[in-house]
PDB file of N, CA and C in Angstrom:
ATOM      1  N   MET A 501      -0.866  -3.835  -4.712  1.00  0.00           N
ATOM      2  CA  MET A 501      -1.013  -4.192  -3.307  1.00  0.00           C
ATOM      3  C   MET A 501       0.347  -3.957  -2.831  1.00  0.00           C
ATOM      4  N   VAL A 502       0.324  -3.399  -1.289  1.00  0.00           N
ATOM      5  CA  VAL A 502       1.342  -2.999  -0.862  1.00  0.00           C
ATOM      6  C   VAL A 502       1.811  -4.053   0.040  1.00  0.00           C
ATOM      7  N   THR A 503       2.765  -4.661   0.321  1.00  0.00           N
ATOM      8  CA  THR A 503       3.334  -5.880   1.236  1.00  0.00           C
ATOM      9  C   THR A 503       3.426  -5.137   2.643  1.00  0.00           C
ATOM     10  N   THR A 504       3.362  -5.741   3.733  1.00  0.00           N
ATOM     11  CA  THR A 504       3.729  -5.531   4.998  1.00  0.00           C
ATOM     12  C   THR A 504       5.068  -4.753   4.972  1.00  0.00           C
ATOM     13  N   SER A 505       6.024  -5.450   4.487  1.00  0.00           N
ATOM     14  CA  SER A 505       7.342  -4.484   4.621  1.00  0.00           C
ATOM     15  C   SER A 505       7.177  -3.475   4.024  1.00  0.00           C
ATOM     16  N   GLN A 506       6.694  -2.919   2.690  1.00  0.00           N
ATOM     17  CA  GLN A 506       6.325  -1.788   2.159  1.00  0.00           C
ATOM     18  C   GLN A 506       5.608  -0.896   3.036  1.00  0.00           C
ATOM     19  N   SER A 507       4.673  -1.583   3.574  1.00  0.00           N
ATOM     20  CA  SER A 507       3.828  -0.449   4.429  1.00  0.00           C
ATOM     21  C   SER A 507       4.680  -0.075   5.556  1.00  0.00           C
ATOM     22  N   LEU A 508       5.463  -0.675   6.300  1.00  0.00           N
ATOM     23  CA  LEU A 508       6.410  -0.437   7.345  1.00  0.00           C
ATOM     24  C   LEU A 508       7.362   0.835   6.693  1.00  0.00           C
ATOM     25  N   GLN A 509       7.930   0.539   5.405  1.00  0.00           N
ATOM     26  CA  GLN A 509       8.686   1.546   4.955  1.00  0.00           C
ATOM     27  C   GLN A 509       8.093   2.741   4.774  1.00  0.00           C
ATOM     28  N   LEU A 510       6.845   2.936   3.992  1.00  0.00           N
ATOM     29  CA  LEU A 510       6.244   3.890   4.023  1.00  0.00           C
ATOM     30  C   LEU A 510       5.824   4.784   5.188  1.00  0.00           C
ATOM     31  N   GLU A 511       5.616   3.915   6.283  1.00  0.00           N
ATOM     32  CA  GLU A 511       5.394   4.734   7.876  1.00  0.00           C
ATOM     33  C   GLU A 511       6.646   5.186   8.200  1.00  0.00           C
ATOM     34  N   LYS A 512       7.629   4.362   7.978  1.00  0.00           N
ATOM     35  CA  LYS A 512       9.154   4.919   8.398  1.00  0.00           C
ATOM     36  C   LYS A 512       9.777   6.240   7.243  1.00  0.00           C
ATOM     37  N   GLU A 513       9.102   6.177   6.497  1.00  0.00           N
ATOM     38  CA  GLU A 513       9.627   7.427   5.516  1.00  0.00           C
ATOM     39  C   GLU A 513       8.287   8.669   5.778  1.00  0.00           C
ATOM     40  N   LEU A 514       7.481   8.317   6.261  1.00  0.00           N
ATOM     41  CA  LEU A 514       6.413   9.208   6.838  1.00  0.00           C
ATOM     42  C   LEU A 514       6.699   9.985   7.970  1.00  0.00           C
ATOM     43  N   GLU A 515       7.209   9.272   8.708  1.00  0.00           N
ATOM     44  CA  GLU A 515       7.895   9.857  10.132  1.00  0.00           C
ATOM     45  C   GLU A 515       9.224  10.717   9.943  1.00  0.00           C
ATOM     46  N   ARG A 516      10.093  10.130   9.014  1.00  0.00           N
ATOM     47  CA  ARG A 516      11.325  10.852   8.724  1.00  0.00           C
ATOM     48  C   ARG A 516      11.016  12.115   7.895  1.00  0.00           C
ATOM     49  N   LEU A 517      10.253  12.221   7.257  1.00  0.00           N
ATOM     50  CA  LEU A 517       9.847  13.372   6.485  1.00  0.00           C
ATOM     51  C   LEU A 517       9.030  14.272   7.301  1.00  0.00           C
ATOM     52  N   ARG A 518       8.331  13.720   8.345  1.00  0.00           N
ATOM     53  CA  ARG A 518       7.481  14.725   9.262  1.00  0.00           C
ATOM     54  C   ARG A 518       8.519  15.547   9.970  1.00  0.00           C
ATOM     55  N   LEU A 519       9.353  14.644  10.418  1.00  0.00           N
ATOM     56  CA  LEU A 519      10.349  15.217  11.649  1.00  0.00           C
ATOM     57  C   LEU A 519      11.276  16.131  10.746  1.00  0.00           C
ATOM     58  N   GLU A 520      11.701  16.067   9.608  1.00  0.00           N
ATOM     59  CA  GLU A 520      12.382  16.651   8.599  1.00  0.00           C
ATOM     60  C   GLU A 520      11.369  18.187   8.718  1.00  0.00           C
ATOM     61  N   LEU A 521      10.418  18.050   8.140  1.00  0.00           N
ATOM     62  CA  LEU A 521       9.264  19.053   8.072  1.00  0.00           C
ATOM     63  C   LEU A 521       9.317  19.943   9.553  1.00  0.00           C
ATOM     64  N   TYR A 522       9.069  19.176  10.466  1.00  0.00           N
ATOM     65  CA  TYR A 522       9.085  20.054  11.577  1.00  0.00           C
ATOM     66  C   TYR A 522      10.145  20.678  12.431  1.00  0.00           C
ATOM     67  N   GLN A 523      11.301  20.231  11.772  1.00  0.00           N
ATOM     68  CA  GLN A 523      12.758  20.747  12.481  1.00  0.00           C
ATOM     69  C   GLN A 523      12.961  21.948  11.200  1.00  0.00           C
ATOM     70  N   SER A 524      12.544  21.841  10.193  1.00  0.00           N
ATOM     71  CA  SER A 524      12.745  22.901   9.384  1.00  0.00           C
ATOM     72  C   SER A 524      12.025  24.104   9.440  1.00  0.00           C
ATOM     73  N   VAL A 525      10.903  23.933   9.931  1.00  0.00           N
ATOM     74  CA  VAL A 525      10.027  25.180  10.387  1.00  0.00           C
ATOM     75  C   VAL A 525      10.292  25.484  11.847  1.00  0.00           C
ATOM     76  N   ASN A 526      10.652  24.628  12.650  1.00  0.00           N
ATOM     77  CA  ASN A 526      11.036  24.863  14.113  1.00  0.00           C
ATOM     78  C   ASN A 526       9.980  25.841  14.851  1.00  0.00           C
ATOM     79  N   GLY A 527       8.776  25.566  14.493  1.00  0.00           N
ATOM     80  CA  GLY A 527       7.966  26.429  15.398  1.00  0.00           C
ATOM     81  C   GLY A 527       7.661  27.995  14.734  1.00  0.00           C
ATOM     82  N   GLU A 528       8.362  28.254  14.005  1.00  0.00           N
ATOM     83  CA  GLU A 528       8.146  29.583  13.022  1.00  0.00           C
ATOM     84  C   GLU A 528       7.319  29.715  11.940  1.00  0.00           C
ATOM     85  N   LEU A 529       6.017  29.996  12.083  1.00  0.00           N
ATOM     86  CA  LEU A 529       5.373  29.811  11.056  1.00  0.00           C
ATOM     87  C   LEU A 529       5.821  30.387   9.882  1.00  0.00           C
ATOM     88  N   SER A 530       6.596  31.505   9.702  1.00  0.00           N
ATOM     89  CA  SER A 530       7.007  32.280   8.710  1.00  0.00           C
ATOM     90  C   SER A 530       7.812  31.129   7.906  1.00  0.00           C
ATOM     91  N   ARG A 531       8.390  30.377   8.387  1.00  0.00           N
ATOM     92  CA  ARG A 531       9.208  29.476   7.530  1.00  0.00           C
ATOM     93  C   ARG A 531       8.402  28.457   6.709  1.00  0.00           C
ATOM     94  N   LEU A 532       7.107  28.505   6.858  1.00  0.00           N
ATOM     95  CA  LEU A 532       6.238  27.364   5.998  1.00  0.00           C
ATOM     96  C   LEU A 532       6.636  28.016   4.512  1.00  0.00           C
ATOM     97  N   THR A 533       6.719  29.115   4.635  1.00  0.00           N
ATOM     98  CA  THR A 533       6.754  29.385   2.848  1.00  0.00           C
ATOM     99  C   THR A 533       8.565  29.396   2.370  1.00  0.00           C
ATOM    100  N   ASP A 534       9.249  29.232   3.175  1.00  0.00           N
ATOM    101  CA  ASP A 534      10.728  28.808   2.999  1.00  0.00           C
ATOM    102  C   ASP A 534      10.826  27.829   1.654  1.00  0.00           C
ATOM    103  N   ALA A 535      11.520  28.228   0.642  1.00  0.00           N
ATOM    104  CA  ALA A 535      11.793  27.380  -0.352  1.00  0.00           C
ATOM    105  C   ALA A 535      12.305  25.770  -0.129  1.00  0.00           C
ATOM    106  N   ARG A 536      12.738  25.725   0.890  1.00  0.00           N
ATOM    107  CA  ARG A 536      13.339  24.476   1.275  1.00  0.00           C
ATOM    108  C   ARG A 536      12.105  23.375   1.970  1.00  0.00           C
ATOM    109  N   VAL A 537      11.559  24.405   2.453  1.00  0.00           N
ATOM    110  CA  VAL A 537      10.250  23.481   3.177  1.00  0.00           C
ATOM    111  C   VAL A 537       9.020  22.897   1.951  1.00  0.00           C
ATOM    112  N   LEU A 538       8.702  23.633   0.774  1.00  0.00           N
ATOM    113  CA  LEU A 538       7.875  22.764  -0.072  1.00  0.00           C
ATOM    114  C   LEU A 538       7.998  21.512  -0.399  1.00  0.00           C
ATOM    115  N   PRO A 539       9.309  21.205  -1.030  1.00  0.00           N
ATOM    116  CA  PRO A 539       9.672  19.861  -1.465  1.00  0.00           C
ATOM    117  C   PRO A 539       9.576  18.902  -0.517  1.00  0.00           C
ATOM    118  N   VAL A 540       9.674  19.192   0.706  1.00  0.00           N
ATOM    119  CA  VAL A 540       9.539  18.119   1.937  1.00  0.00           C
ATOM    120  C   VAL A 540       8.123  18.054   2.209  1.00  0.00           C
ATOM    121  N   SER A 541       7.375  19.228   2.079  1.00  0.00           N
ATOM    122  CA  SER A 541       5.923  19.063   2.349  1.00  0.00           C
ATOM    123  C   SER A 541       5.476  18.602   1.485  1.00  0.00           C
ATOM    124  N   GLN A 542       5.393  18.307   0.019  1.00  0.00           N
ATOM    125  CA  GLN A 542       4.921  17.765  -1.085  1.00  0.00           C
ATOM    126  C   GLN A 542       5.205  16.305  -0.773  1.00  0.00           C
ATOM    127  N   GLU A 543       6.519  15.847  -0.431  1.00  0.00           N
ATOM    128  CA  GLU A 543       6.899  14.554  -0.545  1.00  0.00           C
ATOM    129  C   GLU A 543       6.103  13.907   0.704  1.00  0.00           C
ATOM    130  N   LEU A 544       5.744  14.598   1.799  1.00  0.00           N
ATOM    131  CA  LEU A 544       5.102  13.933   2.993  1.00  0.00           C
ATOM    132  C   LEU A 544       3.658  13.954   2.502  1.00  0.00           C
ATOM    133  N   ASP A 545       3.218  14.824   1.844  1.00  0.00           N
ATOM    134  CA  ASP A 545       1.946  14.773   1.180  1.00  0.00           C
ATOM    135  C   ASP A 545       1.646  13.382   0.515  1.00  0.00           C
ATOM    136  N   ASP A 546       2.695  13.165  -0.469  1.00  0.00           N
ATOM    137  CA  ASP A 546       2.319  12.063  -1.378  1.00  0.00           C
ATOM    138  C   ASP A 546       2.437  10.837  -0.497  1.00  0.00           C
ATOM    139  N   ILE A 547       3.272  10.555   0.521  1.00  0.00           N
ATOM    140  CA  ILE A 547       3.301   9.416   1.589  1.00  0.00           C
ATOM    141  C   ILE A 547       1.961   9.230   2.151  1.00  0.00           C
ATOM    142  N   ILE A 548       1.534  10.478   2.718  1.00  0.00           N
ATOM    143  CA  ILE A 548       0.317  10.296   3.640  1.00  0.00           C
ATOM    144  C   ILE A 548      -0.680   9.776   2.354  1.00  0.00           C
ATOM    145  N   VAL A 549      -0.756  10.163   1.291  1.00  0.00           N
ATOM    146  CA  VAL A 549      -1.752   9.835   0.479  1.00  0.00           C
ATOM    147  C   VAL A 549      -1.886   8.120   0.287  1.00  0.00           C
ATOM    148  N   GLN A 550      -0.504   7.940   0.041  1.00  0.00           N
ATOM    149  CA  GLN A 550      -0.054   6.202  -0.169  1.00  0.00           C
ATOM    150  C   GLN A 550      -0.600   5.516   0.948  1.00  0.00           C
ATOM    151  N   VAL A 551      -0.328   6.092   2.252  1.00  0.00           N
ATOM    152  CA  VAL A 551      -0.609   5.255   3.237  1.00  0.00           C
ATOM    153  C   VAL A 551      -1.932   5.359   3.549  1.00  0.00           C
ATOM    154  N   GLN A 552      -2.982   6.535   3.186  1.00  0.00           N
ATOM    155  CA  GLN A 552      -4.256   6.322   3.555  1.00  0.00           C
ATOM    156  C   GLN A 552      -4.970   5.702   2.518  1.00  0.00           C
ATOM    157  N   ARG A 553      -4.557   5.490   1.235  1.00  0.00           N
ATOM    158  CA  ARG A 553      -5.004   4.637  -0.008  1.00  0.00           C
ATOM    159  C   ARG A 553      -5.178   3.093   0.758  1.00  0.00           C
ATOM    160  N   GLU A 554      -3.773   2.672   1.025  1.00  0.00           N
ATOM    161  CA  GLU A 554      -3.534   1.446   1.645  1.00  0.00           C
ATOM    162  C   GLU A 554      -4.443   1.017   2.819  1.00  0.00           C
ATOM    163  N   LYS A 555      -4.495   2.145   3.742  1.00  0.00           N
ATOM    164  CA  LYS A 555      -5.512   1.650   4.825  1.00  0.00           C
ATOM    165  C   LYS A 555      -7.027   1.501   4.337  1.00  0.00           C
ATOM    166  N   GLN A 556      -7.425   2.101   3.245  1.00  0.00           N
ATOM    167  CA  GLN A 556      -8.919   2.191   2.956  1.00  0.00           C
ATOM    168  C   GLN A 556      -9.043   0.729   2.135  1.00  0.00           C
ATOM    169  N   ARG A 557      -8.054   0.431   1.371  1.00  0.00           N
ATOM    170  CA  ARG A 557      -7.902  -0.847   0.766  1.00  0.00           C
ATOM    171  C   ARG A 557      -8.370  -2.011   1.934  1.00  0.00           C
ATOM    172  N   HIS A 558      -7.789  -2.012   2.839  1.00  0.00           N
ATOM    173  CA  HIS A 558      -7.833  -3.133   3.971  1.00  0.00           C
ATOM    174  C   HIS A 558      -8.917  -2.760   4.952  1.00  0.00           C
ATOM    175  N   CYS A 559      -9.798  -1.895   4.722  1.00  0.00           N
ATOM    176  CA  CYS A 559     -11.215  -1.798   5.419  1.00  0.00           C
ATOM    177  C   CYS A 559     -12.169  -2.653   4.862  1.00  0.00           C
TER     178      CYS A 559
END
């Protein structure tokens, strides 16, 4: 079970990665295939899954 502080940390990390991904792509869809974007995208996916699992546990 994730504590409130862990949940807040996940949310902060999610926002940090989201911003990093957004800035990396900078509105240019061709950058989505850039090798530097994939690891950030995968990490963001992992965080999103963790957050969603926790939200489901509390419903």
